[in-house]
Tab-separated table of C-alpha atoms in Angstrom:
chain	number	residue	atom	x	y	z
A	1074	MET	CA	0.000	0.000	0.000
A	1075	ALA	CA	1.063	3.546	-0.679
A	1076	ARG	CA	-0.460	6.926	-0.048
A	1077	LEU	CA	-0.516	9.029	-3.227
A	1078	THR	CA	-1.214	12.728	-3.516
A	1079	PHE	CA	-2.520	14.258	-6.728
A	1080	VAL	CA	-2.306	18.040	-6.931
A	1081	GLY	CA	-4.882	19.482	-9.312
A	1082	SER	CA	-3.966	22.363	-11.626
A	1083	ASP	CA	-5.925	24.652	-9.257
A	1084	GLY	CA	-3.856	23.478	-6.277
A	1085	THR	CA	-6.491	21.142	-4.773
A	1086	ARG	CA	-4.871	18.093	-3.176
A	1087	TYR	CA	-6.373	14.630	-3.518
A	1088	GLU	CA	-4.958	11.968	-1.203
A	1089	VAL	CA	-5.675	8.350	-2.037
A	1090	GLN	CA	-4.641	4.928	-0.750
A	1091	ALA	CA	-3.221	2.826	-3.563
A	1092	GLU	CA	-2.656	-0.898	-3.739
A	1093	ASN	CA	0.677	-2.288	-4.788
A	1094	GLY	CA	0.690	-3.389	-8.416
A	1095	SER	CA	-1.957	-0.887	-9.498
A	1096	THR	CA	-0.955	2.080	-11.634
A	1097	VAL	CA	-0.990	5.690	-10.516
A	1098	MET	CA	-3.486	6.388	-13.343
A	1099	GLU	CA	-5.923	3.697	-12.115
A	1100	ASN	CA	-5.963	5.287	-8.673
A	1101	ALA	CA	-6.694	8.710	-10.134
A	1102	ILE	CA	-9.635	7.333	-12.144
A	1103	ARG	CA	-11.024	5.245	-9.238
A	1104	ASN	CA	-10.958	8.258	-6.976
A	1105	GLY	CA	-12.304	10.715	-9.520
A	1106	VAL	CA	-9.252	12.959	-9.621
A	1107	PRO	CA	-10.132	15.628	-12.188
A	1108	GLY	CA	-7.842	16.180	-15.172
A	1109	ILE	CA	-6.753	12.577	-15.717
A	1110	GLU	CA	-8.584	11.356	-18.821
A	1111	ALA	CA	-6.861	8.062	-19.650
A	1112	GLU	CA	-8.614	7.880	-23.017
A	1113	CYS	CA	-6.967	4.588	-24.005
A	1114	GLY	CA	-7.556	2.920	-20.632
A	1115	GLY	CA	-3.917	2.396	-19.718
A	1116	ALA	CA	-2.489	0.996	-22.940
A	1117	CYS	CA	0.252	3.652	-23.147
A	1118	ALA	CA	-1.371	4.749	-26.384
A	1119	CYS	CA	-2.714	8.254	-25.864
A	1120	ALA	CA	-0.829	10.544	-23.413
A	1121	THR	CA	-4.000	11.740	-21.652
A	1122	CYS	CA	-2.947	10.603	-18.151
A	1123	HIS	CA	0.056	12.936	-18.152
A	1124	VAL	CA	1.347	14.107	-14.747
A	1125	TYR	CA	4.347	15.968	-13.356
A	1126	VAL	CA	6.265	13.974	-10.753
A	1127	ALA	CA	7.462	16.033	-7.776
A	1128	GLU	CA	11.235	16.624	-8.085
A	1129	GLU	CA	12.149	14.646	-4.947
A	1130	TRP	CA	10.248	11.619	-6.265
A	1131	ARG	CA	11.858	11.474	-9.692
A	1132	PRO	CA	14.700	9.132	-8.631
A	1133	VAL	CA	12.122	6.686	-7.211
A	1134	THR	CA	9.695	6.711	-10.148
A	1135	GLY	CA	12.565	6.396	-12.625
A	1136	SER	CA	12.623	7.381	-16.293
A	1137	PRO	CA	10.116	6.560	-19.010
A	1138	GLU	CA	10.612	3.494	-21.193
A	1139	PRO	CA	11.023	4.192	-24.943
A	1140	MET	CA	7.330	3.474	-25.653
A	1141	GLU	CA	6.285	5.996	-23.002
A	1142	GLU	CA	8.761	8.562	-24.392
A	1143	ASP	CA	7.138	8.113	-27.803
A	1144	MET	CA	3.720	8.863	-26.330
A	1145	LEU	CA	4.994	11.807	-24.289
A	1146	ASP	CA	5.704	13.516	-27.628
A	1147	PHE	CA	1.932	14.044	-27.766
A	1148	ALA	CA	1.494	15.398	-24.242
A	1149	TYR	CA	0.484	18.965	-23.473
A	1150	ASP	CA	3.155	21.248	-21.941
A	1151	LEU	CA	5.900	18.691	-21.579
A	1152	ARG	CA	8.483	19.176	-18.811
A	1153	PRO	CA	11.518	17.179	-17.679
A	1154	ASN	CA	9.427	15.614	-14.877
A	1155	SER	CA	6.567	14.601	-17.185
A	1156	ARG	CA	5.345	11.010	-16.955
A	1157	LEU	CA	2.314	9.043	-18.079
A	1158	SER	CA	0.644	7.946	-14.859
A	1159	CYS	CA	-0.478	4.632	-16.397
A	1160	GLN	CA	3.187	3.657	-16.610
A	1161	ILE	CA	4.018	4.238	-12.937
A	1162	GLN	CA	3.332	1.139	-10.877
A	1163	VAL	CA	2.523	1.536	-7.193
A	1164	SER	CA	4.788	-0.149	-4.622
A	1165	ASP	CA	5.641	0.423	-0.958
A	1166	GLU	CA	8.550	2.558	-2.137
A	1167	LEU	CA	6.117	5.098	-3.575
A	1168	ASP	CA	4.403	5.753	-0.239
A	1169	GLY	CA	4.033	9.543	-0.094
A	1170	LEU	CA	4.373	10.135	-3.870
A	1171	VAL	CA	3.185	13.542	-5.051
A	1172	VAL	CA	2.229	14.209	-8.675
A	1173	THR	CA	0.700	17.316	-10.252
A	1174	VAL	CA	-1.994	17.209	-12.933
A	1175	PRO	CA	-1.441	19.571	-15.899
A	1176	PRO	CA	-4.148	22.130	-16.773
A	1177	ARG	CA	-5.106	20.115	-19.889
A	1178	GLN	CA	-4.418	16.710	-21.331
A	1179	ALA	CA	-4.602	17.407	-25.066
B	1207	MET	CA	-2.361	9.200	-42.133
B	1208	GLY	CA	-2.745	7.928	-45.678
B	1209	GLY	CA	-5.929	7.247	-47.555
B	1210	ARG	CA	-7.345	10.641	-46.913
B	1211	GLY	CA	-7.695	13.214	-49.599
B	1212	GLU	CA	-5.820	11.746	-52.561
B	1213	GLY	CA	-7.852	13.991	-54.832
B	1214	MET	CA	-11.521	14.696	-54.311
B	1215	THR	CA	-13.847	12.224	-55.961
B	1216	SER	CA	-17.529	12.835	-56.351
B	1217	ASN	CA	-19.340	9.723	-55.302
B	1218	TYR	CA	-23.026	8.825	-54.900
B	1219	ALA	CA	-24.559	5.648	-53.538
B	1220	GLU	CA	-27.864	4.335	-52.260
B	1221	THR	CA	-28.173	1.738	-49.519
B	1222	ASP	CA	-30.365	0.601	-46.630
B	1223	VAL	CA	-28.116	1.567	-43.745
B	1224	VAL	CA	-25.183	3.932	-43.266
B	1225	ILE	CA	-23.015	3.017	-40.282
B	1226	VAL	CA	-20.889	5.858	-38.955
B	1227	GLY	CA	-17.759	4.249	-37.540
B	1228	SER	CA	-16.083	0.943	-38.359
B	1229	GLY	CA	-14.880	-0.138	-34.940
B	1230	PRO	CA	-15.807	-3.586	-33.600
B	1231	VAL	CA	-19.420	-2.641	-32.923
B	1232	GLY	CA	-19.950	-0.958	-36.309
B	1233	LEU	CA	-18.479	-4.026	-38.003
B	1234	PHE	CA	-20.676	-6.469	-36.089
B	1235	ALA	CA	-23.724	-4.358	-36.929
B	1236	VAL	CA	-23.091	-5.310	-40.579
B	1237	PHE	CA	-23.516	-8.941	-39.560
B	1238	GLU	CA	-26.752	-8.499	-37.625
B	1239	LEU	CA	-28.239	-6.207	-40.282
B	1240	GLY	CA	-27.053	-8.549	-43.015
B	1241	LEU	CA	-28.899	-11.520	-41.514
B	1242	LEU	CA	-32.024	-9.384	-41.899
B	1243	ASP	CA	-31.163	-8.590	-45.560
B	1244	LEU	CA	-30.153	-4.994	-44.916
B	1245	LYS	CA	-27.244	-3.633	-46.989
B	1246	CYS	CA	-24.704	-1.361	-45.324
B	1247	HIS	CA	-22.144	1.312	-46.116
B	1248	LEU	CA	-19.611	2.179	-43.403
B	1249	ILE	CA	-17.823	5.507	-43.097
B	1250	ASP	CA	-14.732	5.963	-40.944
B	1251	ILE	CA	-12.247	8.777	-40.526
B	1252	LEU	CA	-9.386	6.294	-40.138
B	1253	ASP	CA	-7.845	4.609	-43.163
B	1254	ARG	CA	-8.716	1.060	-42.052
B	1255	PRO	CA	-11.338	-0.796	-40.001
B	1256	GLY	CA	-11.019	-1.222	-36.238
B	1257	GLY	CA	-11.505	2.189	-34.649
B	1258	GLN	CA	-9.802	2.406	-31.255
B	1259	CYS	CA	-8.901	-1.294	-31.479
B	1260	ALA	CA	-6.741	-0.543	-34.510
B	1261	GLU	CA	-5.591	2.963	-33.667
B	1262	LEU	CA	-4.936	2.823	-29.925
B	1263	TYR	CA	-4.156	-0.728	-28.875
B	1264	ALA	CA	-3.907	-3.085	-31.852
B	1265	GLU	CA	-1.391	-5.441	-30.216
B	1266	LYS	CA	-2.948	-5.428	-26.736
B	1267	PRO	CA	-4.833	-8.540	-25.654
B	1268	ILE	CA	-8.525	-8.259	-24.746
B	1269	TYR	CA	-9.716	-10.761	-22.118
B	1270	ASP	CA	-13.482	-10.189	-22.001
B	1271	ILE	CA	-14.700	-11.167	-25.446
B	1272	PRO	CA	-17.049	-14.122	-24.863
B	1273	ALA	CA	-15.452	-17.450	-25.838
B	1274	TRP	CA	-12.092	-15.802	-26.514
B	1275	PRO	CA	-9.987	-16.159	-23.340
B	1276	ARG	CA	-7.445	-13.870	-24.975
B	1277	ILE	CA	-7.484	-12.109	-28.326
B	1278	THR	CA	-5.529	-9.093	-29.549
B	1279	ALA	CA	-7.534	-6.071	-30.605
B	1280	GLN	CA	-6.272	-6.466	-34.173
B	1281	GLY	CA	-7.136	-10.181	-34.053
B	1282	LEU	CA	-10.688	-9.281	-33.051
B	1283	ILE	CA	-10.994	-6.824	-35.937
B	1284	ASP	CA	-9.552	-9.361	-38.402
B	1285	ASN	CA	-12.081	-11.952	-37.239
B	1286	LEU	CA	-15.001	-9.527	-37.459
B	1287	THR	CA	-13.929	-8.503	-40.952
B	1288	GLU	CA	-13.967	-12.165	-41.972
B	1289	GLN	CA	-17.305	-12.789	-40.240
B	1290	ILE	CA	-19.070	-9.979	-42.133
B	1291	ARG	CA	-17.517	-10.724	-45.523
B	1292	PRO	CA	-20.648	-12.547	-46.858
B	1293	PHE	CA	-22.628	-9.326	-46.554
B	1294	LYS	CA	-20.371	-7.299	-48.884
B	1295	ALA	CA	-20.604	-4.019	-47.009
B	1296	GLU	CA	-18.997	-1.009	-48.663
B	1297	PHE	CA	-16.339	0.915	-46.757
B	1298	HIS	CA	-15.504	4.595	-47.066
B	1299	PHE	CA	-12.216	5.102	-45.226
B	1300	GLY	CA	-10.464	8.375	-44.500
B	1301	GLU	CA	-13.756	10.237	-44.594
B	1302	MET	CA	-15.722	12.058	-41.948
B	1303	VAL	CA	-19.492	12.481	-42.063
B	1304	THR	CA	-20.072	16.208	-42.101
B	1305	GLU	CA	-23.776	16.448	-42.937
B	1306	LEU	CA	-26.825	14.414	-42.135
B	1307	GLU	CA	-30.021	15.557	-43.761
B	1308	ARG	CA	-33.487	14.038	-43.472
B	1309	THR	CA	-35.154	13.341	-46.818
B	1310	GLU	CA	-38.567	12.016	-47.784
B	1311	GLY	CA	-37.451	8.382	-47.835
B	1312	GLY	CA	-34.834	8.539	-45.096
B	1313	PHE	CA	-31.522	10.372	-44.952
B	1314	ARG	CA	-28.798	11.858	-47.096
B	1315	VAL	CA	-25.313	11.509	-45.595
B	1316	ARG	CA	-22.424	13.619	-46.879
B	1317	THR	CA	-18.732	13.313	-46.091
B	1318	ASP	CA	-15.788	15.693	-46.240
B	1319	ASN	CA	-14.549	13.787	-49.292
B	1320	ASP	CA	-17.684	14.611	-51.281
B	1321	THR	CA	-19.317	11.195	-50.900
B	1322	THR	CA	-23.113	11.311	-50.752
B	1323	ILE	CA	-25.120	8.288	-49.643
B	1324	ALA	CA	-28.893	8.046	-49.577
B	1325	CYS	CA	-30.154	5.599	-46.952
B	1326	LYS	CA	-33.196	4.722	-44.883
B	1327	VAL	CA	-31.462	4.266	-41.530
B	1328	VAL	CA	-28.338	5.766	-39.919
B	1329	VAL	CA	-26.444	3.899	-37.222
B	1330	VAL	CA	-23.982	5.938	-35.179
B	1331	ALA	CA	-21.280	3.552	-33.955
B	1332	ALA	CA	-18.632	6.193	-33.539
B	1333	GLY	CA	-17.146	5.096	-30.185
B	1334	GLY	CA	-15.423	7.977	-28.455
B	1335	GLY	CA	-16.041	10.136	-31.505
B	1336	SER	CA	-13.852	10.777	-34.499
B	1337	PHE	CA	-10.080	10.688	-34.336
B	1338	GLN	CA	-8.835	14.164	-35.068
B	1339	PRO	CA	-5.354	15.655	-35.061
B	1340	LYS	CA	-4.134	17.002	-31.760
B	1341	ARG	CA	-3.542	20.715	-31.629
B	1342	PRO	CA	-0.155	21.523	-30.128
B	1343	PRO	CA	-0.129	23.858	-27.097
B	1344	ILE	CA	1.009	26.982	-28.977
B	1345	PRO	CA	-0.845	30.181	-28.030
B	1346	GLY	CA	-2.990	31.616	-30.822
B	1347	ILE	CA	-2.461	28.705	-33.235
B	1348	GLU	CA	-6.198	28.606	-34.058
B	1349	ALA	CA	-5.893	31.879	-35.989
B	1350	TYR	CA	-3.471	30.260	-38.446
B	1351	GLU	CA	-5.287	26.951	-38.946
B	1352	GLY	CA	-6.408	26.339	-42.510
B	1353	SER	CA	-4.310	29.211	-43.890
B	1354	SER	CA	-0.762	28.602	-42.639
B	1355	VAL	CA	-1.064	25.738	-40.165
B	1356	PHE	CA	-2.196	22.326	-41.445
B	1357	TYR	CA	-2.585	18.986	-39.679
B	1358	SER	CA	-2.607	16.923	-42.852
B	1359	VAL	CA	-1.411	17.273	-46.419
B	1360	ARG	CA	-4.194	17.101	-48.970
B	1361	LYS	CA	-2.290	18.477	-51.954
B	1362	MET	CA	1.496	18.571	-51.921
B	1363	GLU	CA	1.475	21.402	-54.460
B	1364	ASP	CA	0.005	23.736	-51.816
B	1365	PHE	CA	3.364	23.627	-50.062
B	1366	ARG	CA	5.564	24.383	-53.070
B	1367	GLY	CA	7.914	27.329	-52.599
B	1368	HIS	CA	7.136	27.730	-48.904
B	1369	ASP	CA	9.386	27.954	-45.880
B	1370	LEU	CA	8.066	24.859	-44.208
B	1371	VAL	CA	8.329	23.760	-40.593
B	1372	VAL	CA	7.318	20.179	-39.734
B	1373	VAL	CA	6.965	19.248	-36.054
B	1374	GLY	CA	6.952	15.748	-34.595
B	1375	GLY	CA	8.916	12.526	-34.429
B	1376	GLY	CA	6.558	9.923	-35.841
B	1377	ASP	CA	5.969	8.489	-39.292
B	1378	SER	CA	3.723	11.352	-40.439
B	1379	ALA	CA	6.340	13.979	-39.562
B	1380	LEU	CA	9.155	12.033	-41.200
B	1381	ASP	CA	7.177	10.975	-44.296
B	1382	TRP	CA	6.058	14.515	-45.038
B	1383	THR	CA	9.553	15.864	-44.403
B	1384	LEU	CA	10.869	13.498	-47.066
B	1385	ASN	CA	7.994	14.095	-49.498
B	1386	LEU	CA	7.780	17.865	-49.225
B	1387	GLN	CA	11.493	18.690	-49.053
B	1388	PRO	CA	11.927	18.719	-52.868
B	1389	LEU	CA	9.040	21.220	-53.245
B	1390	ALA	CA	9.735	23.488	-50.292
B	1391	LYS	CA	11.839	26.631	-50.377
B	1392	SER	CA	13.247	25.516	-47.043
B	1393	LEU	CA	12.291	22.739	-44.657
B	1394	THR	CA	12.914	22.566	-40.920
B	1395	LEU	CA	12.014	19.490	-38.901
B	1396	ILE	CA	11.534	20.080	-35.179
B	1397	HIS	CA	11.351	17.313	-32.597
B	1398	ARG	CA	11.819	17.528	-28.837
B	1399	ARG	CA	14.401	14.731	-28.631
B	1400	PRO	CA	16.916	12.977	-30.909
B	1401	GLU	CA	15.005	9.652	-30.906
B	1402	PHE	CA	12.148	9.033	-33.348
B	1403	ARG	CA	9.091	6.782	-33.388
B	1404	ALA	CA	9.244	6.605	-37.159
B	1405	ALA	CA	10.511	3.830	-39.413
B	1406	PRO	CA	14.347	3.744	-39.126
B	1407	ASP	CA	14.655	3.928	-42.909
B	1408	SER	CA	12.778	7.278	-42.979
B	1409	VAL	CA	14.952	8.607	-40.164
B	1410	ASN	CA	18.119	7.659	-42.066
B	1411	LYS	CA	16.829	9.339	-45.216
B	1412	MET	CA	16.019	12.498	-43.257
B	1413	LEU	CA	19.496	12.515	-41.660
B	1414	ALA	CA	21.053	12.149	-45.126
B	1415	LEU	CA	19.078	15.195	-46.305
B	1416	ARG	CA	20.242	17.076	-43.229
B	1417	ASP	CA	23.877	16.152	-43.914
B	1418	ALA	CA	23.420	17.347	-47.499
B	1419	GLY	CA	22.170	20.683	-46.159
B	1420	LEU	CA	18.653	20.204	-47.606
B	1421	VAL	CA	16.765	19.767	-44.322
B	1422	SER	CA	17.403	21.589	-41.069
B	1423	PHE	CA	16.761	19.356	-38.051
B	1424	GLN	CA	16.259	21.190	-34.754
B	1425	LEU	CA	15.757	19.865	-31.229
B	1426	GLY	CA	13.161	21.664	-29.175
B	1427	GLN	CA	9.555	22.814	-29.006
B	1428	VAL	CA	7.633	25.517	-30.861
B	1429	THR	CA	6.454	28.077	-28.311
B	1430	GLU	CA	5.253	31.021	-30.372
B	1431	LEU	CA	3.979	31.889	-33.837
B	1432	LYS	CA	4.869	35.151	-35.605
B	1433	GLY	CA	2.659	36.645	-38.280
B	1434	SER	CA	-0.666	38.359	-38.767
B	1435	ASP	CA	-4.108	37.746	-40.290
B	1436	GLY	CA	-3.502	34.031	-40.545
B	1437	ALA	CA	-0.322	34.532	-42.565
B	1438	LEU	CA	2.567	32.900	-40.745
B	1439	GLN	CA	6.013	34.492	-41.004
B	1440	GLY	CA	8.020	32.646	-38.424
B	1441	ILE	CA	8.072	30.475	-35.326
B	1442	VAL	CA	9.945	30.666	-32.049
B	1443	LEU	CA	11.859	27.529	-31.191
B	1444	LYS	CA	12.695	26.826	-27.577
B	1445	GLY	CA	15.759	24.615	-27.598
B	1446	ALA	CA	18.437	23.628	-25.099
B	1447	GLU	CA	20.309	26.884	-25.803
B	1448	GLY	CA	17.311	29.160	-25.411
B	1449	ASP	CA	14.932	30.721	-27.919
B	1450	SER	CA	15.595	31.208	-31.616
B	1451	GLU	CA	13.399	32.343	-34.484
B	1452	ILE	CA	12.929	30.354	-37.675
B	1453	VAL	CA	11.397	31.718	-40.875
B	1454	ALA	CA	8.214	29.789	-41.643
B	1455	THR	CA	5.223	30.395	-43.912
B	1456	ARG	CA	3.688	26.947	-43.394
B	1457	LEU	CA	3.595	24.854	-40.229
B	1458	LEU	CA	2.714	21.158	-40.169
B	1459	PRO	CA	2.391	19.809	-36.604
B	1460	PHE	CA	2.025	16.022	-36.260
B	1461	PHE	CA	1.120	15.331	-32.638
B	1462	GLY	CA	-1.068	12.288	-33.032
B	1463	LEU	CA	-4.811	11.929	-32.777
B	1464	THR	CA	-7.403	12.598	-30.149
B	1465	MET	CA	-11.066	11.616	-30.013
B	1466	LYS	CA	-13.684	14.317	-30.471
B	1467	LEU	CA	-17.446	13.873	-30.683
B	1468	GLY	CA	-17.266	15.995	-33.838
B	1469	PRO	CA	-20.215	16.623	-36.159
B	1470	VAL	CA	-22.400	14.009	-34.357
B	1471	ALA	CA	-23.037	16.801	-31.849
B	1472	ASP	CA	-24.787	18.838	-34.569
B	1473	TRP	CA	-27.353	16.258	-35.681
B	1474	GLY	CA	-30.046	17.302	-33.253
B	1475	LEU	CA	-29.768	14.148	-31.136
B	1476	ASN	CA	-30.411	14.300	-27.398
B	1477	LEU	CA	-27.015	14.175	-25.727
B	1478	THR	CA	-26.091	13.400	-22.120
B	1479	GLU	CA	-22.527	14.400	-21.219
B	1480	ASN	CA	-21.371	14.031	-24.816
B	1481	HIS	CA	-23.031	10.654	-25.274
B	1482	VAL	CA	-26.099	9.931	-27.369
B	1483	ALA	CA	-29.175	8.995	-25.359
B	1484	VAL	CA	-31.023	5.912	-26.675
B	1485	ASN	CA	-34.115	3.874	-26.012
B	1486	THR	CA	-32.854	0.460	-24.863
B	1487	THR	CA	-35.585	-1.533	-26.592
B	1488	THR	CA	-34.510	-0.346	-30.031
B	1489	PHE	CA	-31.287	1.651	-29.556
B	1490	GLN	CA	-32.950	4.442	-31.460
B	1491	THR	CA	-31.935	7.994	-30.572
B	1492	SER	CA	-34.320	10.885	-30.047
B	1493	GLU	CA	-34.504	11.107	-33.863
B	1494	PRO	CA	-36.531	8.352	-35.560
B	1495	GLY	CA	-34.373	6.352	-37.974
B	1496	ILE	CA	-31.092	7.301	-36.277
B	1497	PHE	CA	-29.673	4.639	-33.979
B	1498	ALA	CA	-26.625	4.736	-31.704
B	1499	ILE	CA	-24.718	1.681	-30.495
B	1500	GLY	CA	-21.448	1.002	-28.660
B	1501	ASP	CA	-19.371	3.443	-26.631
B	1502	ILE	CA	-21.062	6.518	-28.060
B	1503	ASN	CA	-24.479	5.849	-26.546
B	1504	THR	CA	-25.740	6.113	-23.007
B	1505	TYR	CA	-28.647	4.667	-21.028
B	1506	PRO	CA	-29.205	3.619	-17.422
B	1507	GLY	CA	-26.815	0.770	-16.661
B	1508	LYS	CA	-24.622	1.391	-19.710
B	1509	LEU	CA	-21.297	-0.454	-19.728
B	1510	LYS	CA	-18.664	0.611	-22.238
B	1511	LEU	CA	-17.741	-2.910	-23.244
B	1512	ILE	CA	-17.343	-4.324	-26.741
B	1513	LEU	CA	-19.551	-7.279	-25.774
B	1514	CYS	CA	-22.406	-4.955	-24.808
B	1515	GLY	CA	-22.023	-3.134	-28.128
B	1516	PHE	CA	-22.444	-6.461	-29.950
B	1517	SER	CA	-25.724	-7.103	-28.170
B	1518	GLU	CA	-26.887	-3.562	-28.884
B	1519	ALA	CA	-26.160	-4.157	-32.576
B	1520	ALA	CA	-28.416	-7.216	-32.631
B	1521	MET	CA	-31.311	-5.414	-30.966
B	1522	MET	CA	-30.854	-2.315	-33.119
B	1523	ALA	CA	-30.969	-4.432	-36.287
B	1524	ARG	CA	-34.486	-5.652	-35.447
B	1525	ALA	CA	-35.752	-2.097	-35.101
B	1526	ALA	CA	-33.919	-0.941	-38.227
B	1527	LYS	CA	-35.476	-3.796	-40.205
B	1528	LYS	CA	-38.974	-2.526	-39.330
B	1529	ILE	CA	-38.091	0.885	-40.792
B	1530	VAL	CA	-36.501	-0.398	-44.001
B	1531	HIS	CA	-39.004	-3.214	-44.695
B	1532	PRO	CA	-42.107	-2.190	-42.721
B	1533	ASN	CA	-44.349	-4.830	-44.285
B	1534	GLU	CA	-42.051	-7.792	-43.888
B	1535	LYS	CA	-42.719	-10.185	-41.027
B	1536	VAL	CA	-39.480	-11.181	-39.284
B	1537	VAL	CA	-39.284	-14.691	-37.923
B	1538	PHE	CA	-36.746	-15.209	-35.154
B	1539	GLN	CA	-34.125	-17.712	-36.310
B	1540	TYR	CA	-30.840	-19.245	-35.164
B	1541	THR	CA	-27.763	-19.452	-37.407
B	1542	THR	CA	-27.207	-23.015	-36.142
B	1543	ALA	CA	-30.507	-24.282	-37.530
B	1544	SER	CA	-31.915	-21.891	-40.125
B	1545	SER	CA	-31.100	-22.826	-43.699
B	1546	SER	CA	-32.165	-19.384	-44.902
B	1547	LEU	CA	-29.687	-17.650	-42.549
B	1548	GLN	CA	-27.016	-20.167	-43.551
B	1549	LYS	CA	-27.650	-19.352	-47.206
B	1550	LYS	CA	-27.049	-15.677	-46.464
B	1551	LEU	CA	-23.800	-16.624	-44.735
B	1552	GLY	CA	-22.773	-18.692	-47.752
B	1553	VAL	CA	-22.456	-21.905	-45.738
B	1554	ALA	CA	-25.620	-23.786	-46.745
C-alpha cells in the first residue's frame, strides 16, 4: 500500500490509498481525480494521463521506457518531470508520492 | 495518415443503412443487419477498419470477449472482418461524415470527401467520436489553422515554394519531411528529442538530407507563432540553448490523434454528457431512424464494453429492419438451424 497525492492544476490536493501493483493512473480514475482522462484505458497509447512527478520523487519513479517517451511527444506542456501515470506502478517505495496534474491533457 | 484526400472524388450511392464508424461494434452491426437482408455502407475517418482497437491498442490482448480467453484487438478486428464478408458491405475510409439531412425516404449523408449516400437508416457507432489531429499547445495557433497551419497534407502542391516547418517525431512527420522537401523553399524538422518513433529507414533518409544541407533538423519545441491575419512568417523555437526564431510560412504539426465527438453533436440528437441517449428496446436515438450503439451511446446501466455493443447491434438491427421493410414479417431464427440464414452466410 502507498499513499498518493494528486495536486490538481488549481492546487487542490487529492490523497488516495493505492494498492501495490496498481498504476498511478488507475488510482486517479477510481478516486475521480479531475484532469486525468486516460482515453486509451492504460495501454500507453494516448498521453492523456500525463502528470508531473514532484522533483524529490523522480529518482524513485525512474525514467520513461522508450514506448512511453514516444507517447509523451503528444502530451500537453511537456516538462523534464513529465510522466504518463499509467506507466508508474505503485509499490511500498512510492508511499508519499506527489504528482501534479497539468491544466489540460490534449 | 494515408488514404485521406488523394484527390476529391464525387461519389453517390444508395443503400439501406449507413453506419458511422467501423470499430468492432460498427463491423458487427453489418452482420446483424445482413442476416435481416439490410445492406450497409460504413464511413470511418481512419484509413482502415477497427476504430480504437486498430488505432490505440492493436497489439494489446482483450480478455473479455465471450469465448475468446485472450485475443488481440487487431485479431478481433480481423475476425469480425472475416465474419461480415458474406454481406459485402462497402467501406468509405479516411472520410468524416459532415452532414446528415433528413429526406422524404430517409436520410442523405455527406462526407468531407464529397461522398453522398442516400439511406433509410443511420447507425452511429462512432465510439469515443472521431479521431482528429491534436492541436499543439502553442498560443494563438487557431488563428493560423487552414491558412498557414495544417494537420494533414491534402495536396502537396500547396506547399511548393514555402518555408516549411514540420513538427513531430513519428511516421507522419518524417514521411512529409521526405515528401515535401523537394518542393519546399526551405524545410525545418523540429522534434523535442533525438530519438524518433518513425521507421528507421525514414529517419536515415532524413538525416542524409540534413547532412546534405537540404533539411534543417532542430531539437526543441515551438512556443510562439509570428505573423498576422492568418499569414505565418516565423516560429519561435525553444531549444536547449534558449529561444531562436525560424522563418516559416507553413507549419505542419504532427502530434497524433485525439477523439472528439465531432459533427455528431450537430445532428439534433439528445445528448447526455457528450453521449447519445437511446431507447434500450430499439437503440434508437431521439430522432426516428437514427440509432446509436457502442461506446457513443448512453442509457441507465450502460457499460462501455465491446460485448455490450455487440448485443446492442443485434437489438438495433431488429428495429432498423422494421423501418426499411415495414411490411415484412421477421421470424426469429438461429444461425445453427436456419437454412435461410445459412444461405445468407454462404455456408448452406
